[in-house]
Structure formats: C-alpha cells, structure tokens
Coordinates of C-alpha atoms in Angstrom, one line a residue:
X16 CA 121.1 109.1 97.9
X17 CA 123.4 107.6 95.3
X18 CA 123.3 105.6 91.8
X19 CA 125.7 103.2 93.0
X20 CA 123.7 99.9 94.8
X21 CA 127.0 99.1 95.9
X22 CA 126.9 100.8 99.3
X23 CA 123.5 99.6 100.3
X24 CA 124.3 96.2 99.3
X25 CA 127.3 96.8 101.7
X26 CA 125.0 98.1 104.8
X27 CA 122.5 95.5 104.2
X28 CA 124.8 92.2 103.7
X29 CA 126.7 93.0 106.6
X30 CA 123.6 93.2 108.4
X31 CA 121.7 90.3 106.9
X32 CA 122.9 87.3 109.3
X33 CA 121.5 89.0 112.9
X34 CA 119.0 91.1 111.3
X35 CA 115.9 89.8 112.6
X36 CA 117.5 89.3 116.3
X37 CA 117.9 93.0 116.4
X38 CA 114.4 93.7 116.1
X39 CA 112.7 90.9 117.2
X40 CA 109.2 92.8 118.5
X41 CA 108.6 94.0 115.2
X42 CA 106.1 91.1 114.0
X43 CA 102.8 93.0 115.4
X44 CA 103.6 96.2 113.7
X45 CA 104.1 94.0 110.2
X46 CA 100.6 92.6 110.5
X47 CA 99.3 95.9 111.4
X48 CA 100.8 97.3 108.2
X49 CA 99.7 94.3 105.9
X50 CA 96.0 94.7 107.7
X51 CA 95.6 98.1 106.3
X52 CA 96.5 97.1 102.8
X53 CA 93.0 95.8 103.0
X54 CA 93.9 92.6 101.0
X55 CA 91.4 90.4 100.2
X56 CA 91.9 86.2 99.3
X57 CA 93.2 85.6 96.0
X58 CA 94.8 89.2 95.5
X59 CA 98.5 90.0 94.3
X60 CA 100.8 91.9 96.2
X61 CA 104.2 92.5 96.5
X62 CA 106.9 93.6 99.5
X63 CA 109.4 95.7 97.9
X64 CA 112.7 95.4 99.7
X65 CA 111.7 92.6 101.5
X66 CA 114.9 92.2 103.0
X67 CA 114.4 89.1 105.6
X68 CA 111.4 88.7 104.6
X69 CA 109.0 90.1 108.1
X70 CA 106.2 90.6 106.2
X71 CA 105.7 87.6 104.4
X72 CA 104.0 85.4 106.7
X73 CA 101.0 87.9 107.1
X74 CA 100.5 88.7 103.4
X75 CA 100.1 85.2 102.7
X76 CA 97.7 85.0 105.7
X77 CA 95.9 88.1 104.3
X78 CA 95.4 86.8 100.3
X79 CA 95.5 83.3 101.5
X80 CA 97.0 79.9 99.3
X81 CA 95.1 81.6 95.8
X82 CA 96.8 84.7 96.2
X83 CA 100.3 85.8 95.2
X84 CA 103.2 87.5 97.0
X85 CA 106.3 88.0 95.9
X86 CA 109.3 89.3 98.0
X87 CA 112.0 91.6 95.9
X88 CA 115.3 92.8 97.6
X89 CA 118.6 94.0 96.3
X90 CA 120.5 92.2 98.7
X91 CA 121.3 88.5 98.0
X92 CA 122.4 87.8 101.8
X93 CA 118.7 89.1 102.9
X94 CA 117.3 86.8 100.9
X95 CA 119.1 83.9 102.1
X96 CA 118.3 85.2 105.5
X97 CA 114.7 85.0 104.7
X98 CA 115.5 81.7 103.1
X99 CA 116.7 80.4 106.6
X100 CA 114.1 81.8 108.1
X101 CA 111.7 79.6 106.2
X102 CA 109.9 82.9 105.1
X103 CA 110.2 81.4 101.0
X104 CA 107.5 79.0 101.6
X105 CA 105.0 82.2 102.1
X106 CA 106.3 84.1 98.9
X107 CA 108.5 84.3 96.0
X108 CA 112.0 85.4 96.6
X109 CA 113.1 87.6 94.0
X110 CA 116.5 89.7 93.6
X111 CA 115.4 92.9 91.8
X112 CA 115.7 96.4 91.8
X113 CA 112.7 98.0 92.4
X114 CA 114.0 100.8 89.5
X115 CA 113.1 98.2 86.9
X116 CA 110.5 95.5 88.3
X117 CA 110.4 92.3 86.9
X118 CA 106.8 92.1 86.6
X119 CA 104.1 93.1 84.2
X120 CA 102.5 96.2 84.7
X121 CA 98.9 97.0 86.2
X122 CA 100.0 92.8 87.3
X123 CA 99.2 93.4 91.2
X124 CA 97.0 95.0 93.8
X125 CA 99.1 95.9 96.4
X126 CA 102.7 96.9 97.3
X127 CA 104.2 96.6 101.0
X128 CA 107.2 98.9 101.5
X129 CA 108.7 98.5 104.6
X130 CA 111.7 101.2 105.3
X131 CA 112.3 101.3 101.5
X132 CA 111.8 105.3 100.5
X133 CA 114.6 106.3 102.8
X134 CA 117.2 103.9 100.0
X135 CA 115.6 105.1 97.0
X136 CA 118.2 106.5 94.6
X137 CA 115.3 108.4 92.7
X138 CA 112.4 108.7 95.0
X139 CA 109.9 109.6 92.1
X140 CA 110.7 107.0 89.4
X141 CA 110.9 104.3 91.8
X142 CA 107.7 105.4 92.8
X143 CA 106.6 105.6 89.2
X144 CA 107.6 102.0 88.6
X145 CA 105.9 100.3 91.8
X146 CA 102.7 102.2 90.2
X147 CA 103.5 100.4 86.6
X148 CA 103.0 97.8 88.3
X149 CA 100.1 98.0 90.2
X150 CA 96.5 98.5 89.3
X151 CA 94.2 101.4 89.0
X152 CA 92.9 101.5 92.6
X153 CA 95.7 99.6 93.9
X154 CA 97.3 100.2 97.2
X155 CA 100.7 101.2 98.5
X156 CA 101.8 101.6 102.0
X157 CA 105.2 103.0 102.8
X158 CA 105.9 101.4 106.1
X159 CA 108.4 101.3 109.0
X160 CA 107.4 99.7 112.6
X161 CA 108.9 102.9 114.3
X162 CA 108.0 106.8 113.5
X163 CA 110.3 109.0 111.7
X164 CA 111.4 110.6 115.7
X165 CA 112.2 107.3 117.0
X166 CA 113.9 106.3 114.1
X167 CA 116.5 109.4 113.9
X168 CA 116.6 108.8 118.1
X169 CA 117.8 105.1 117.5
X170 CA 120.2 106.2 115.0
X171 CA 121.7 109.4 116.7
X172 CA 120.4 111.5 114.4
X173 CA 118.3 114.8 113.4
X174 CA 115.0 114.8 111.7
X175 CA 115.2 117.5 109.2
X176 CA 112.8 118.8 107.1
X177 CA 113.8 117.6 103.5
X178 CA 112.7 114.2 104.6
X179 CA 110.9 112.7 101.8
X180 CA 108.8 111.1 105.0
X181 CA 106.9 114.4 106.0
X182 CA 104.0 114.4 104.8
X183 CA 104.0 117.7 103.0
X184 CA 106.8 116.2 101.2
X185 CA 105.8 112.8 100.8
X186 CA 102.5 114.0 99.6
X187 CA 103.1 115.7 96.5
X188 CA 106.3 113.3 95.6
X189 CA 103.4 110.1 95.6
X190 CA 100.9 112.3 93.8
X191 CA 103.2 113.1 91.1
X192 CA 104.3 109.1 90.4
X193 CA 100.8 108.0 90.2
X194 CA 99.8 107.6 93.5
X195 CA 96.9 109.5 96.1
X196 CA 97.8 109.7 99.4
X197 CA 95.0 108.4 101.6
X198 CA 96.2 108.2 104.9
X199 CA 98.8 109.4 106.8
X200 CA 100.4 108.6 110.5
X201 CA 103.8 109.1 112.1
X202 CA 103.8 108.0 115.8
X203 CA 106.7 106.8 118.2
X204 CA 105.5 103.1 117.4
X205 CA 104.9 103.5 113.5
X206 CA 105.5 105.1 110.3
X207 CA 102.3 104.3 107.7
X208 CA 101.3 106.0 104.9
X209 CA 98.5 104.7 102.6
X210 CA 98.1 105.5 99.0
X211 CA 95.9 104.5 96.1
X212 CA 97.3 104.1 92.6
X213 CA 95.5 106.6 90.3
X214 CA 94.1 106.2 86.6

C-alpha cells in the first residue's frame, strides 16, 4: 500500500464510467450488508469509499427520510458516476479521504465499508479515524459482495496470509483502532465482518 492517492485515483477513474455494468448482481449482497448494520430510522451512517454509490439506496431505506447518510470517496469520477446514477438523492456526496474525515467525532452510528481495507494506505489509523467518528457502541462492517477466495480467483491472484482480511489478522488490527470484532464470515458469495466501536 502506498502514501500516494494518485494511483488509486488512477485505477478507480479509469474504472468509474462502466463500473456498475461490471457487477450488476451485486445489489442483494449490498442490502444484506446494510441489514446487518442493524440501523434503525433516524440513525447516522456513513459508506466510506462509496465509490458509485451501491449502497446508498438501502441505507436510506434502512434510517429512512430522518436519518443521514453520507457517501465519501477519493475519486471525483465515482462520484459523478453515482451522480448519474441518481444515487445523490439517497445521500450526501462527499470527496474525502477517509485518513482525515470531514465530520465531527462520536457524529454517527454506523460506517459501511464496502472493499475499502484492501486501499488503505495505513490500515490502523484509518481505522482509528472511522472510530473518531462514530459512537461508543457504533457499528462498522467491512464489506465486499464476494469472499476473499473468489475475489483473488476473479483477479488471477493468490490469497496469502498477510491479508489484513483474515480474520486472525483483521481481528487484532480492529481491536487495536477502537473497534470489537463481532462477527466474522468469508464465503464464495461474501466478505462481512461486524465490529462495534469500543469506549
């Protein structure tokens, strides 16, 4: 993983326009995810590297017209993408870095991040600063609509065991940025993992 933003920028801009057509099936697995954050009407959650924007429609379905999302990505083409897509009307679009959040801490209940831990320059203080901003007893879920196995298969690669995603890994790396892990599951059809914001 690198400093420089530039080369996900890069990967993700180039990508931005035909995004959504190459996973079009992926819809169920984002309300699946947003279902376990347990969210309730009125709550304040955010989707941290939104990118097109997938899982907007069912968190505003899940905290309803009182609630809040907000959608942050580092790329500026997929957030026009979720622009086009209509997917602003459901949350706010926001271009951030998830290294330093534009948003006041203990201000949420929940964060969404869908394929997200894998582009983390600094795994643990990016981790530290989506728990600055959520509160005490707040969830996370680190999400991605296919397991780690399928993931590497699609992408002609090796799972290895350094992978912040195992669980022995992940585990301690959450528990030591603020977070309990709660649940855990990697299968063909999903990656999830559920934590609660300690303090």
């Amino acid at each position: 993983m690198s400093d420089d933003h530039t080369h996900v920028r890069e990967f993700f801009t180039a990508r931005a326009a035909d995004w959504d057509s190459r996973f079009p099936d992926d819809a169920p697995a984002y309300a699946a995810a947003v279902a376990e954050l347990g969210l309730r009407r009125g709550d304040r959650v955010l989707d941290a590297g939104c990118g097109t924007g997938r899982a907007l429609p069912p968190l505003r379905a899940a905290v309803g017209p009182t609630g809040v999302v907000v959608g942050a990505d580092l790329t500026p083409a997929m957030l026009q993408a979720a622009v086009r897509a209509g997917r602003d009307r459901d949350g706010r679009l926001v271009l951030a870095d998830v290294s330093a959040l534009p948003l006041r801490s203990e201000s949420l209940d929940a964060v969404l991040a869908a394929g997200l831990i894998a582009h983390l320059p600094h795994p643990a203080g990016n981790l530290r600063e989506l728990a600055r901003v959520v509160r005490p007893g707040g969830t996370l879920a680190l999400f991605h609509p296919i397991g780690r196995a399928a993931l590497a298969a699609r992408q002609g690669r090796s799972i290895t065991p350094d992978d912040l995603r195992v669980e022995p890994n992940l585990r301690p790396l959450l528990a030591g940025s603020g977070w309990r892990m709660t649940s855990y599951s990697d299968e063909d059809a999903r990656f999830l993992a559920l934590a609660v914001r300690e303090g």
